[in-house]
Coordinates of C-alpha atoms in Angstrom, one line a residue:
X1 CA 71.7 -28.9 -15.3
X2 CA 67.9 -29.7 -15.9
X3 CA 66.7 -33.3 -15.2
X4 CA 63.5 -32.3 -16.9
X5 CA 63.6 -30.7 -20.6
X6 CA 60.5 -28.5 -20.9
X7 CA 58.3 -28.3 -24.1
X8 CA 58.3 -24.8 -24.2
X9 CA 60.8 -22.4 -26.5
X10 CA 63.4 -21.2 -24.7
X11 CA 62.5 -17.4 -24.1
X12 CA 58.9 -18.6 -23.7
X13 CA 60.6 -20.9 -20.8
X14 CA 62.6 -18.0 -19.8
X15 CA 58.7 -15.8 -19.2
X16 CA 57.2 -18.3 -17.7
X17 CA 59.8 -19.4 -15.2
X18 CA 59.9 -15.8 -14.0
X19 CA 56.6 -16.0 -13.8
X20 CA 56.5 -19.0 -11.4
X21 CA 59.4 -18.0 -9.5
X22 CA 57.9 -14.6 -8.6
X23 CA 54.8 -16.4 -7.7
X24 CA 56.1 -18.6 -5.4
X25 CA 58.2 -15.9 -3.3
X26 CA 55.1 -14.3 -2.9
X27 CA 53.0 -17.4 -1.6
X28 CA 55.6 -18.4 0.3
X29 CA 56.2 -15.0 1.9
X30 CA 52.3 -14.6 1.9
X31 CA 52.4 -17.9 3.9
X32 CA 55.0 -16.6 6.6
X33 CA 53.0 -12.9 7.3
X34 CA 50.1 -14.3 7.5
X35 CA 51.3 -17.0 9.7
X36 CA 53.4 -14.0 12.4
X37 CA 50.2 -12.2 12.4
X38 CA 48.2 -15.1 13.2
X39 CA 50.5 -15.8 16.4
X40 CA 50.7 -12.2 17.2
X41 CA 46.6 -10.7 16.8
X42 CA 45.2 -9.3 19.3
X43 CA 42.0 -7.4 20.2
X44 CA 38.1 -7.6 20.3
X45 CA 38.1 -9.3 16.5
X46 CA 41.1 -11.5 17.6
X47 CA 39.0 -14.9 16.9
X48 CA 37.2 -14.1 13.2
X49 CA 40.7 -12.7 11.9
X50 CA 43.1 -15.7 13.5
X51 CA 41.0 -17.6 11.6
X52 CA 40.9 -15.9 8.5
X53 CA 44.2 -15.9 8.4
X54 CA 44.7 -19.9 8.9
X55 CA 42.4 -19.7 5.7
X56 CA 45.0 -17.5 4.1
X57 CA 48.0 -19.5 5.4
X58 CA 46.2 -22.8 4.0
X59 CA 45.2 -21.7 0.4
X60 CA 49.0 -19.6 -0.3
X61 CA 50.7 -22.7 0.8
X62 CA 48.4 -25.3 -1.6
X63 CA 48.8 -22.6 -4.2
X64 CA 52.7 -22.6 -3.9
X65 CA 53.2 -26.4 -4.4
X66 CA 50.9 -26.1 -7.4
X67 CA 53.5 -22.9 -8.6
X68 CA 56.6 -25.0 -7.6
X69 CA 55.3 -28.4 -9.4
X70 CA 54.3 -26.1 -12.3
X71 CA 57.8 -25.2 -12.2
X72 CA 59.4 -28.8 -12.5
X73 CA 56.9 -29.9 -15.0
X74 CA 58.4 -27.8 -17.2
X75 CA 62.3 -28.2 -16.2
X76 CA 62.8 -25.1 -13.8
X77 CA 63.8 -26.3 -10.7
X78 CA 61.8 -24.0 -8.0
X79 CA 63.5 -22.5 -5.3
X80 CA 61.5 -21.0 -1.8
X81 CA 64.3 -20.9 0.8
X82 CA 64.2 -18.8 3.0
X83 CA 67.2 -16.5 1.5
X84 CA 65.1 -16.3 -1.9
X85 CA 62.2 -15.3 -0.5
X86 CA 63.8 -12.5 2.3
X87 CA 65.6 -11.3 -0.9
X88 CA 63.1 -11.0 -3.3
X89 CA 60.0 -10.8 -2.0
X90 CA 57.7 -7.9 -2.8
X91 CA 55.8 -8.0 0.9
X92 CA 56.4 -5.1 3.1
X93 CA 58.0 -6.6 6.0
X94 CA 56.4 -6.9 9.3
X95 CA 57.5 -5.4 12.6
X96 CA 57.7 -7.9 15.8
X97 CA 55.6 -8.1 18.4
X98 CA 51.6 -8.2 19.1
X99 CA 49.8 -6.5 16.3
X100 CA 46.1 -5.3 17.0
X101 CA 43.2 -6.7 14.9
X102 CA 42.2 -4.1 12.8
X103 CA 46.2 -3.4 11.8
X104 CA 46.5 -7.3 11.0
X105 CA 43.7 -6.6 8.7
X106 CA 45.2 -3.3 7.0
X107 CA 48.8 -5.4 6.6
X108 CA 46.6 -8.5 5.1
X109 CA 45.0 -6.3 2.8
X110 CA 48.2 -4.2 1.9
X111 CA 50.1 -7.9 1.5
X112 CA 47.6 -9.0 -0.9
X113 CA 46.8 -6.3 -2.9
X114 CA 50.7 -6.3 -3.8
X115 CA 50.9 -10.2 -4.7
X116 CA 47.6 -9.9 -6.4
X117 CA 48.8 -6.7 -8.4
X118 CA 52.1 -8.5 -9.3
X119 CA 50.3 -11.9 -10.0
X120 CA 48.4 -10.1 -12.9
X121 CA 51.1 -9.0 -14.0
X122 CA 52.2 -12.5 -14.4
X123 CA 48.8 -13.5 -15.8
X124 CA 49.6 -11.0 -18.7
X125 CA 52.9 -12.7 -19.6
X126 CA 51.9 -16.0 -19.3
X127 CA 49.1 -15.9 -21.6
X128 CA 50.6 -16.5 -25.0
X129 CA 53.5 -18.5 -24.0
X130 CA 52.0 -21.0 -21.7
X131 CA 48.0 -21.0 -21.5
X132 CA 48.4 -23.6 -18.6
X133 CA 50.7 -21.9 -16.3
X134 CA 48.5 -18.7 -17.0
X135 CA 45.1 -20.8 -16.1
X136 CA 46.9 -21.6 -12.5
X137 CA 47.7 -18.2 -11.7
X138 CA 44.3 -17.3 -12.7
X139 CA 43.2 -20.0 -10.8
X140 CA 45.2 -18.4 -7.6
X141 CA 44.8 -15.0 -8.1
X142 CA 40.9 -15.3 -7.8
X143 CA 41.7 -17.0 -4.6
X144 CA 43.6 -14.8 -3.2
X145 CA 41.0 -11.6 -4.6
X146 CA 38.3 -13.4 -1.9
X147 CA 40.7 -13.5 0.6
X148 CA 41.6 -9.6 -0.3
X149 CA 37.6 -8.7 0.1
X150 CA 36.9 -10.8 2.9
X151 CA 39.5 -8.8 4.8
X152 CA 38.6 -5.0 3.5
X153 CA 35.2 -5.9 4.3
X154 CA 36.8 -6.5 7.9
X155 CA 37.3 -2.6 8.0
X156 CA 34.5 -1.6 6.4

């Protein structure tokens, strides 16, 4: 059932609502690493990356209710539970326990380079179906690129 009947064709619908899906299991699972790995840092460069990652943490998670509005705006109803995002993400998962700085920095970079890889992928697809969805994930994706060089230049 859809509340909300979108604009778009239905196969351009069908691209597109991939395309936001995917997007938001990777923000939210972005979200959630960077999050354990803020709890968990340790080390001499424990204060400049805990907060780096809050800065991570805060732009994913204003960048997935942009995705997930996106989403409804155009009749797809978004879904980031928890058993979406576990099964579908495309984030290495993490291992428990402390994690020292300078590997918080090589699983930030790792984590990001995937969703960024995978989100221009998405940029591709979106482009002739639906210019506005494809200007958000541009939007994101260069967000999330300064995050990516702000933490390789952590290691450089």
């Amino acid at each position: 059932m859809s509340v909300v009947k979108s604009p778009l064709p239905e196969q351009d619908r069908k691209t597109v609502g991939d395309a936001l899906q995917g997007a938001l299991v990777d923000l939210v699972d972005l979200s959630l690493v960077a999050k354990q790995v803020h709890w968990t840092v340790v080390g001499p460069r424990f204060r400049s990356v805990h907060l780096q990652l809050d800065e991570v943490v805060a732009s994913a998670r204003t960048h997935m209710d942009t995705v997930a509005e996106r989403a409804s705006a155009l009749g797809l109803a978004p879904d980031g539970r928890a058993e979406t995002v576990a099964k579908t993400s495309g984030i290495d998962p993490l291992g428990g326990g402390w994690t020292k700085d300078a590997d918080v920095v090589r699983v930030m970079v790792e984590a990001l380079g995937a969703v960024i890889g995978r989100m221009r992928e998405r940029i591709r697809a979106t482009g002739e179906p639906d210019p506005v969805t494809q200007d958000i994930l541009i939007g994101l994706t260069a967000d999330l690129e300064k995050h990516h060089w702000m933490f390789q230049a952590e290691n450089a």
